[in-house]
Amino acid sequence: MNRAFNRKKDKSWMHTPEALAKHFIAYNVKFLGNTEVDQPKGTEIVKDAVRKLKFQRHIKKSEGQKIPKVELQISIYGVKILDPKSKEVQYNCQLHRISFCADDKTDKRIFTFICKDSESNKHLCYVCDSEKCAEEITLTIGQAFDLAYKKFLESGGKDVETRKQIGGLQKRIQDLEAENSELKKQLQVLEEQLTITQVPPGNGMSPKTPTDVFDMVPFSAMPPLAPLQASNGSAPPPPARPTEMRRDIFGAEPFDPFTCGAADFPPDIQSKLDEMQEGFKMGLTVEGTVFSLDPLEGRC
């Protein structure tokens, strides 16, 4: 491995200062990933991280997953890792948080740097496969550090604080945009659920009668029907006797006290009833005392 920050001062840099100060230098690489490390710098630290990420990448490759391609943008403000097509920022490593940068002399493709995460304050080692230009990327980051340090001396340290504030605001903007996108998705789901559950008015459908577990309409008690009054105010006549009477199991017609007349009883029963009526007309006997019901005889 080779540290980029130990370059000799008499050796010229690869890019113009304006390219890194006003713009950025872009490289297309394959991103192996990042992993947490115990120390902010050290050759053995990055070697262990490279071995770990290479092993993980071999496992994913055996499962059919390809190494994702990303775009590195290097400037005096930091190193950005973006999606090459959508230009979406995946990682934004500010320059003052990068503590170590190295390339592998045995493998010209591997390039690594260690950066302190702004949220967790953990040191993360980023590993990239750069298609035999790892040393050039390392020198570009070294030149960005050299220009940033000169600018720091010229501004008396104020420029660094300003960049920190700008970096914090950019991170806050990214968090708010992600939160806003998530809220939009939740709102869309709620609107779809509301559209499904709400019945549109004026569809001409009558409300469905509720049924029980057997799909039967539940019984509802109806109030008893009041008897209809006749036109002269008297009670309604008894119902008409049907022409054909149903008979019981013995073949006799059922007894109906409301519709029967004198001719409906047999002769022996009719004579008994006549005697009882005559007895009521003559008087009532209660414990030997006779009470007359005839108003002409007076009271006893």
mmCIF file of C-alpha atoms in Angstrom:
data_model
loop_
_atom_site.group_PDB
_atom_site.id
_atom_site.type_symbol
_atom_site.label_atom_id
_atom_site.label_comp_id
_atom_site.label_asym_id
_atom_site.label_seq_id
_atom_site.Cartn_x
_atom_site.Cartn_y
_atom_site.Cartn_z
ATOM 1 C CA MET A 1 0.000 0.000 0.000
ATOM 2 C CA ASN A 2 1.046 3.583 -0.524
ATOM 3 C CA ARG A 3 -0.152 6.669 1.306
ATOM 4 C CA ALA A 4 -1.048 9.580 -0.928
ATOM 5 C CA PHE A 5 -0.294 12.222 1.696
ATOM 6 C CA ASN A 6 3.458 11.480 1.813
ATOM 7 C CA ARG A 7 4.162 12.642 -1.711
ATOM 8 C CA LYS A 8 7.258 14.731 -2.211
ATOM 9 C CA LYS A 9 6.640 18.416 -2.608
ATOM 10 C CA ASP A 10 8.913 18.724 -5.607
ATOM 11 C CA LYS A 11 6.764 16.420 -7.702
ATOM 12 C CA SER A 12 4.090 18.151 -9.773
ATOM 13 C CA TRP A 13 0.416 17.292 -9.437
ATOM 14 C CA MET A 14 -1.679 15.763 -12.221
ATOM 15 C CA HIS A 15 -4.521 18.323 -12.395
ATOM 16 C CA THR A 16 -4.815 22.094 -12.441
ATOM 17 C CA PRO A 17 -5.871 23.753 -9.189
ATOM 18 C CA GLU A 18 -8.969 25.204 -10.844
ATOM 19 C CA ALA A 19 -10.191 21.746 -11.830
ATOM 20 C CA LEU A 20 -10.336 20.647 -8.190
ATOM 21 C CA ALA A 21 -11.243 23.994 -6.608
ATOM 22 C CA LYS A 22 -14.055 25.065 -8.966
ATOM 23 C CA HIS A 23 -15.080 21.730 -10.432
ATOM 24 C CA PHE A 24 -14.231 18.071 -9.795
ATOM 25 C CA ILE A 25 -12.357 15.143 -11.297
ATOM 26 C CA ALA A 26 -14.518 12.125 -12.109
ATOM 27 C CA TYR A 27 -13.531 8.447 -12.254
ATOM 28 C CA ASN A 28 -15.685 5.438 -13.152
ATOM 29 C CA VAL A 29 -14.923 2.528 -10.815
ATOM 30 C CA LYS A 30 -16.474 -0.631 -9.372
ATOM 31 C CA PHE A 31 -17.533 -0.270 -5.766
ATOM 32 C CA LEU A 32 -16.694 -3.283 -3.580
ATOM 33 C CA GLY A 33 -18.338 -1.656 -0.544
ATOM 34 C CA ASN A 34 -17.338 -0.247 2.821
ATOM 35 C CA THR A 35 -16.671 -1.769 6.218
ATOM 36 C CA GLU A 36 -16.009 -0.494 9.718
ATOM 37 C CA VAL A 37 -12.390 -0.387 10.905
ATOM 38 C CA ASP A 38 -10.905 0.088 14.380
ATOM 39 C CA GLN A 39 -8.311 2.742 13.535
ATOM 40 C CA PRO A 40 -8.493 5.916 11.382
ATOM 41 C CA LYS A 41 -5.299 4.997 9.473
ATOM 42 C CA GLY A 42 -2.790 2.257 8.851
ATOM 43 C CA THR A 43 -1.666 0.013 6.032
ATOM 44 C CA GLU A 44 -2.583 -3.198 7.811
ATOM 45 C CA ILE A 45 -5.992 -1.752 8.649
ATOM 46 C CA VAL A 46 -6.875 -1.218 4.986
ATOM 47 C CA LYS A 47 -5.363 -4.587 3.983
ATOM 48 C CA ASP A 48 -7.711 -6.389 6.351
ATOM 49 C CA ALA A 49 -10.646 -4.355 5.041
ATOM 50 C CA VAL A 50 -9.750 -5.181 1.411
ATOM 51 C CA ARG A 51 -9.512 -8.929 2.171
ATOM 52 C CA LYS A 52 -12.862 -8.845 3.972
ATOM 53 C CA LEU A 53 -14.698 -7.015 1.193
ATOM 54 C CA LYS A 54 -13.113 -9.133 -1.551
ATOM 55 C CA PHE A 55 -14.299 -12.303 0.188
ATOM 56 C CA GLN A 56 -17.834 -10.900 0.519
ATOM 57 C CA ARG A 57 -17.798 -9.873 -3.129
ATOM 58 C CA HIS A 58 -16.722 -13.385 -4.247
ATOM 59 C CA ILE A 59 -19.682 -14.858 -2.356
ATOM 60 C CA LYS A 60 -22.098 -12.415 -3.988
ATOM 61 C CA LYS A 61 -20.539 -13.085 -7.398
ATOM 62 C CA SER A 62 -21.101 -16.832 -6.955
ATOM 63 C CA GLU A 63 -24.758 -16.019 -6.264
ATOM 64 C CA GLY A 64 -25.001 -14.165 -9.572
ATOM 65 C CA GLN A 65 -24.648 -10.599 -8.270
ATOM 66 C CA LYS A 66 -22.447 -8.213 -10.209
ATOM 67 C CA ILE A 67 -20.143 -5.584 -8.737
ATOM 68 C CA PRO A 68 -21.974 -2.233 -8.962
ATOM 69 C CA LYS A 69 -20.389 0.521 -10.997
ATOM 70 C CA VAL A 70 -20.174 4.011 -9.491
ATOM 71 C CA GLU A 71 -18.730 7.407 -10.290
ATOM 72 C CA LEU A 72 -16.159 9.085 -8.025
ATOM 73 C CA GLN A 73 -16.159 12.884 -7.975
ATOM 74 C CA ILE A 74 -13.063 14.324 -6.274
ATOM 75 C CA SER A 75 -12.706 18.008 -5.347
ATOM 76 C CA ILE A 76 -11.285 20.131 -2.528
ATOM 77 C CA TYR A 77 -14.579 19.621 -0.692
ATOM 78 C CA GLY A 78 -14.472 15.820 -0.598
ATOM 79 C CA VAL A 79 -15.151 12.571 -2.413
ATOM 80 C CA LYS A 80 -18.640 11.764 -3.667
ATOM 81 C CA ILE A 81 -19.822 8.308 -4.760
ATOM 82 C CA LEU A 82 -22.704 8.564 -7.241
ATOM 83 C CA ASP A 83 -24.831 6.343 -9.418
ATOM 84 C CA PRO A 84 -23.370 6.774 -12.945
ATOM 85 C CA LYS A 85 -26.782 6.923 -14.633
ATOM 86 C CA SER A 86 -29.086 8.779 -12.262
ATOM 87 C CA LYS A 87 -26.271 10.837 -10.645
ATOM 88 C CA GLU A 88 -27.833 10.123 -7.249
ATOM 89 C CA VAL A 89 -25.332 10.647 -4.417
ATOM 90 C CA GLN A 90 -24.833 7.402 -2.498
ATOM 91 C CA TYR A 91 -22.015 8.589 -0.220
ATOM 92 C CA ASN A 92 -20.689 12.078 0.438
ATOM 93 C CA CYS A 93 -17.335 11.929 2.234
ATOM 94 C CA GLN A 94 -16.162 15.395 3.218
ATOM 95 C CA LEU A 95 -12.438 15.952 2.795
ATOM 96 C CA HIS A 96 -11.746 16.947 6.406
ATOM 97 C CA ARG A 97 -13.226 13.605 7.542
ATOM 98 C CA ILE A 98 -10.931 11.492 5.322
ATOM 99 C CA SER A 99 -7.967 10.335 7.431
ATOM 100 C CA PHE A 100 -6.201 7.833 5.163
ATOM 101 C CA CYS A 101 -5.945 7.050 1.443
ATOM 102 C CA ALA A 102 -3.956 4.299 -0.241
ATOM 103 C CA ASP A 103 -3.543 2.165 -3.347
ATOM 104 C CA ASP A 104 -2.279 -1.409 -3.584
ATOM 105 C CA LYS A 105 1.043 -1.701 -5.397
ATOM 106 C CA THR A 106 0.532 -5.429 -5.922
ATOM 107 C CA ASP A 107 -2.904 -4.897 -7.429
ATOM 108 C CA LYS A 108 -3.116 -1.752 -9.550
ATOM 109 C CA ARG A 109 -6.915 -1.840 -9.491
ATOM 110 C CA ILE A 110 -7.578 -1.526 -5.736
ATOM 111 C CA PHE A 111 -8.002 1.910 -4.188
ATOM 112 C CA THR A 112 -9.084 2.580 -0.586
ATOM 113 C CA PHE A 113 -9.678 5.462 1.795
ATOM 114 C CA ILE A 114 -10.871 5.749 5.408
ATOM 115 C CA CYS A 115 -13.516 8.322 6.342
ATOM 116 C CA LYS A 116 -15.217 9.103 9.653
ATOM 117 C CA ASP A 117 -18.989 8.862 9.365
ATOM 118 C CA SER A 118 -20.799 12.096 10.277
ATOM 119 C CA GLU A 119 -23.704 10.342 12.045
ATOM 120 C CA SER A 120 -22.213 7.340 13.846
ATOM 121 C CA ASN A 121 -18.662 8.764 14.204
ATOM 122 C CA LYS A 122 -17.351 5.351 13.139
ATOM 123 C CA HIS A 123 -14.401 4.956 10.812
ATOM 124 C CA LEU A 124 -15.394 3.309 7.518
ATOM 125 C CA CYS A 125 -12.997 1.975 4.900
ATOM 126 C CA TYR A 126 -14.191 2.355 1.282
ATOM 127 C CA VAL A 127 -12.745 -0.037 -1.332
ATOM 128 C CA CYS A 128 -12.981 0.440 -5.105
ATOM 129 C CA ASP A 129 -11.798 -1.479 -8.169
ATOM 130 C CA SER A 130 -10.458 1.238 -10.467
ATOM 131 C CA GLU A 131 -9.251 -0.649 -13.597
ATOM 132 C CA LYS A 132 -5.507 -0.043 -13.113
ATOM 133 C CA CYS A 133 -5.776 3.659 -12.209
ATOM 134 C CA ALA A 134 -5.746 3.333 -8.424
ATOM 135 C CA GLU A 135 -2.522 5.314 -8.077
ATOM 136 C CA GLU A 136 -3.927 8.189 -10.151
ATOM 137 C CA ILE A 137 -7.018 8.400 -7.907
ATOM 138 C CA THR A 138 -4.781 8.399 -4.843
ATOM 139 C CA LEU A 139 -2.685 11.258 -6.243
ATOM 140 C CA THR A 140 -5.828 13.220 -7.142
ATOM 141 C CA ILE A 141 -7.091 13.021 -3.568
ATOM 142 C CA GLY A 142 -3.633 14.015 -2.333
ATOM 143 C CA GLN A 143 -3.710 17.084 -4.587
ATOM 144 C CA ALA A 144 -7.195 17.966 -3.280
ATOM 145 C CA PHE A 145 -5.832 17.843 0.283
ATOM 146 C CA ASP A 146 -2.897 20.060 -0.650
ATOM 147 C CA LEU A 147 -5.164 22.691 -2.257
ATOM 148 C CA ALA A 148 -7.650 22.565 0.620
ATOM 149 C CA TYR A 149 -4.852 23.091 3.157
ATOM 150 C CA LYS A 150 -3.527 26.117 1.248
ATOM 151 C CA LYS A 151 -7.003 27.583 1.107
ATOM 152 C CA PHE A 152 -7.360 26.987 4.819
ATOM 153 C CA LEU A 153 -4.192 28.964 5.507
ATOM 154 C CA GLU A 154 -5.322 31.805 3.271
ATOM 155 C CA SER A 155 -8.741 32.117 4.906
ATOM 156 C CA GLY A 156 -7.452 31.761 8.457
ATOM 157 C CA GLY A 157 -9.583 28.683 9.129
ATOM 158 C CA LYS A 158 -12.893 30.349 8.339
ATOM 159 C CA ASP A 159 -13.317 28.468 5.099
ATOM 160 C CA VAL A 160 -13.220 25.109 6.875
ATOM 161 C CA GLU A 161 -16.022 26.112 9.246
ATOM 162 C CA THR A 162 -18.053 27.363 6.328
ATOM 163 C CA ARG A 163 -17.606 24.057 4.508
ATOM 164 C CA LYS A 164 -18.648 22.178 7.630
ATOM 165 C CA GLN A 165 -21.825 24.222 7.871
ATOM 166 C CA ILE A 166 -22.525 23.752 4.166
ATOM 167 C CA GLY A 167 -21.908 20.026 4.490
ATOM 168 C CA GLY A 168 -24.273 19.820 7.438
ATOM 169 C CA LEU A 169 -26.957 21.701 5.543
ATOM 170 C CA GLN A 170 -26.540 19.446 2.501
ATOM 171 C CA LYS A 171 -26.915 16.382 4.690
ATOM 172 C CA ARG A 172 -30.024 17.863 6.273
ATOM 173 C CA ILE A 173 -31.489 18.599 2.836
ATOM 174 C CA GLN A 174 -30.881 14.999 1.746
ATOM 175 C CA ASP A 175 -32.583 13.677 4.894
ATOM 176 C CA LEU A 176 -35.587 15.957 4.362
ATOM 177 C CA GLU A 177 -35.885 14.919 0.717
ATOM 178 C CA ALA A 178 -35.828 11.240 1.704
ATOM 179 C CA GLU A 179 -38.424 11.866 4.418
ATOM 180 C CA ASN A 180 -40.601 13.820 1.976
ATOM 181 C CA SER A 181 -40.437 10.984 -0.548
ATOM 182 C CA GLU A 182 -41.466 8.453 2.109
ATOM 183 C CA LEU A 183 -44.398 10.621 3.210
ATOM 184 C CA LYS A 184 -45.569 10.936 -0.393
ATOM 185 C CA LYS A 185 -45.591 7.142 -0.727
ATOM 186 C CA GLN A 186 -47.606 6.757 2.487
ATOM 187 C CA LEU A 187 -50.082 9.424 1.333
ATOM 188 C CA GLN A 188 -50.544 7.646 -1.985
ATOM 189 C CA VAL A 189 -51.261 4.352 -0.202
ATOM 190 C CA LEU A 190 -53.847 6.033 2.041
ATOM 191 C CA GLU A 191 -55.559 7.645 -0.944
ATOM 192 C CA GLU A 192 -55.779 4.273 -2.703
ATOM 193 C CA GLN A 193 -57.284 2.655 0.396
ATOM 194 C CA LEU A 194 -59.812 5.491 0.729
ATOM 195 C CA THR A 195 -60.830 5.137 -2.917
ATOM 196 C CA ILE A 196 -61.426 1.406 -2.483
ATOM 197 C CA THR A 197 -63.473 1.662 0.731
ATOM 198 C CA GLN A 198 -65.573 4.707 -0.227
ATOM 199 C CA VAL A 199 -68.765 3.978 -2.221
ATOM 200 C CA PRO A 200 -69.379 6.622 -4.924
ATOM 201 C CA PRO A 201 -72.731 8.448 -4.520
ATOM 202 C CA GLY A 202 -75.532 8.181 -7.068
ATOM 203 C CA ASN A 203 -74.756 4.695 -8.266
ATOM 204 C CA GLY A 204 -78.455 3.695 -8.072
ATOM 205 C CA MET A 205 -77.866 0.741 -5.777
ATOM 206 C CA SER A 206 -80.132 0.250 -2.778
ATOM 207 C CA PRO A 207 -78.514 -0.556 0.564
ATOM 208 C CA LYS A 208 -78.089 -4.261 1.114
ATOM 209 C CA THR A 209 -80.243 -5.851 3.823
ATOM 210 C CA PRO A 210 -78.006 -7.272 6.575
ATOM 211 C CA THR A 211 -78.097 -11.040 7.046
ATOM 212 C CA ASP A 212 -76.999 -13.419 9.793
ATOM 213 C CA VAL A 213 -74.326 -16.111 9.682
ATOM 214 C CA PHE A 214 -76.709 -18.404 7.769
ATOM 215 C CA ASP A 215 -77.288 -15.710 5.115
ATOM 216 C CA MET A 216 -80.880 -15.284 6.376
ATOM 217 C CA VAL A 217 -82.670 -11.986 6.885
ATOM 218 C CA PRO A 218 -83.104 -11.529 10.665
ATOM 219 C CA PHE A 219 -86.678 -11.636 12.045
ATOM 220 C CA SER A 220 -88.199 -8.314 13.042
ATOM 221 C CA ALA A 221 -91.332 -8.311 15.231
ATOM 222 C CA MET A 222 -94.315 -6.562 13.682
ATOM 223 C CA PRO A 223 -96.873 -4.705 15.823
ATOM 224 C CA PRO A 224 -100.254 -6.488 16.209
ATOM 225 C CA LEU A 225 -102.939 -5.423 13.793
ATOM 226 C CA ALA A 226 -105.698 -3.352 15.418
ATOM 227 C CA PRO A 227 -109.303 -4.419 14.654
ATOM 228 C CA LEU A 228 -111.015 -2.242 12.127
ATOM 229 C CA GLN A 229 -114.081 -0.288 13.292
ATOM 230 C CA ALA A 230 -117.310 -0.412 11.348
ATOM 231 C CA SER A 231 -118.686 2.703 9.727
ATOM 232 C CA ASN A 232 -121.406 3.069 12.480
ATOM 233 C CA GLY A 233 -118.898 2.761 15.321
ATOM 234 C CA SER A 234 -119.969 -0.762 16.399
ATOM 235 C CA ALA A 235 -117.711 -3.773 16.673
ATOM 236 C CA PRO A 236 -116.890 -5.504 13.421
ATOM 237 C CA PRO A 237 -118.919 -8.604 12.593
ATOM 238 C CA PRO A 238 -117.427 -12.003 13.295
ATOM 239 C CA PRO A 239 -115.489 -13.572 10.494
ATOM 240 C CA ALA A 240 -117.523 -15.545 8.022
ATOM 241 C CA ARG A 241 -117.593 -19.244 8.577
ATOM 242 C CA PRO A 242 -115.912 -21.080 5.757
ATOM 243 C CA THR A 243 -118.106 -23.291 3.614
ATOM 244 C CA GLU A 244 -115.875 -26.308 4.121
ATOM 245 C CA MET A 245 -114.853 -26.886 7.734
ATOM 246 C CA ARG A 246 -111.753 -28.813 8.500
ATOM 247 C CA ARG A 247 -112.337 -31.868 10.693
ATOM 248 C CA ASP A 248 -110.268 -33.253 13.520
ATOM 249 C CA ILE A 249 -108.722 -36.709 13.697
ATOM 250 C CA PHE A 250 -112.096 -38.193 14.876
ATOM 251 C CA GLY A 251 -113.987 -36.788 11.886
ATOM 252 C CA ALA A 252 -115.862 -34.129 13.915
ATOM 253 C CA GLU A 253 -116.059 -30.475 13.137
ATOM 254 C CA PRO A 254 -114.084 -28.240 15.550
ATOM 255 C CA PHE A 255 -116.130 -26.261 18.107
ATOM 256 C CA ASP A 256 -116.261 -22.500 17.561
ATOM 257 C CA PRO A 257 -118.105 -20.664 20.390
ATOM 258 C CA PHE A 258 -118.155 -17.381 18.419
ATOM 259 C CA THR A 259 -119.931 -18.628 15.338
ATOM 260 C CA CYS A 260 -122.192 -21.375 16.621
ATOM 261 C CA GLY A 261 -125.980 -20.833 16.995
ATOM 262 C CA ALA A 262 -128.857 -22.593 18.745
ATOM 263 C CA ALA A 263 -129.307 -25.046 15.913
ATOM 264 C CA ASP A 264 -125.724 -26.153 16.177
ATOM 265 C CA PHE A 265 -126.228 -28.104 19.444
ATOM 266 C CA PRO A 266 -127.865 -31.563 19.704
ATOM 267 C CA PRO A 267 -131.412 -31.659 21.228
ATOM 268 C CA ASP A 268 -130.372 -32.990 24.649
ATOM 269 C CA ILE A 269 -127.698 -30.341 25.091
ATOM 270 C CA GLN A 270 -130.029 -27.630 23.853
ATOM 271 C CA SER A 271 -132.689 -28.583 26.447
ATOM 272 C CA LYS A 272 -130.124 -28.428 29.234
ATOM 273 C CA LEU A 273 -129.083 -24.968 28.125
ATOM 274 C CA ASP A 274 -132.736 -23.807 28.099
ATOM 275 C CA GLU A 275 -133.239 -25.031 31.668
ATOM 276 C CA MET A 276 -130.113 -23.183 32.806
ATOM 277 C CA GLN A 277 -131.279 -19.977 31.210
ATOM 278 C CA GLU A 278 -134.707 -20.276 32.947
ATOM 279 C CA GLY A 279 -132.976 -20.792 36.254
ATOM 280 C CA PHE A 280 -130.979 -17.590 35.798
ATOM 281 C CA LYS A 281 -134.179 -15.708 35.041
ATOM 282 C CA MET A 282 -135.958 -16.955 38.217
ATOM 283 C CA GLY A 283 -133.110 -16.090 40.584
ATOM 284 C CA LEU A 284 -129.817 -17.137 42.097
ATOM 285 C CA THR A 285 -129.521 -19.202 45.295
ATOM 286 C CA VAL A 286 -126.460 -18.582 47.402
ATOM 287 C CA GLU A 287 -126.261 -20.452 50.760
ATOM 288 C CA GLY A 288 -130.118 -20.649 51.111
ATOM 289 C CA THR A 289 -130.860 -16.984 50.264
ATOM 290 C CA VAL A 290 -132.823 -16.241 47.091
ATOM 291 C CA PHE A 291 -132.061 -13.141 45.047
ATOM 292 C CA SER A 292 -134.606 -12.180 42.445
ATOM 293 C CA LEU A 293 -133.437 -10.801 39.149
ATOM 294 C CA ASP A 294 -136.971 -9.670 38.160
ATOM 295 C CA PRO A 295 -137.207 -5.864 38.620
ATOM 296 C CA LEU A 296 -141.012 -6.162 39.235
ATOM 297 C CA GLU A 297 -140.570 -8.203 42.419
ATOM 298 C CA GLY A 298 -138.324 -5.618 44.096
ATOM 299 C CA ARG A 299 -135.466 -6.311 46.384
ATOM 300 C CA CYS A 300 -135.435 -9.004 49.089
#
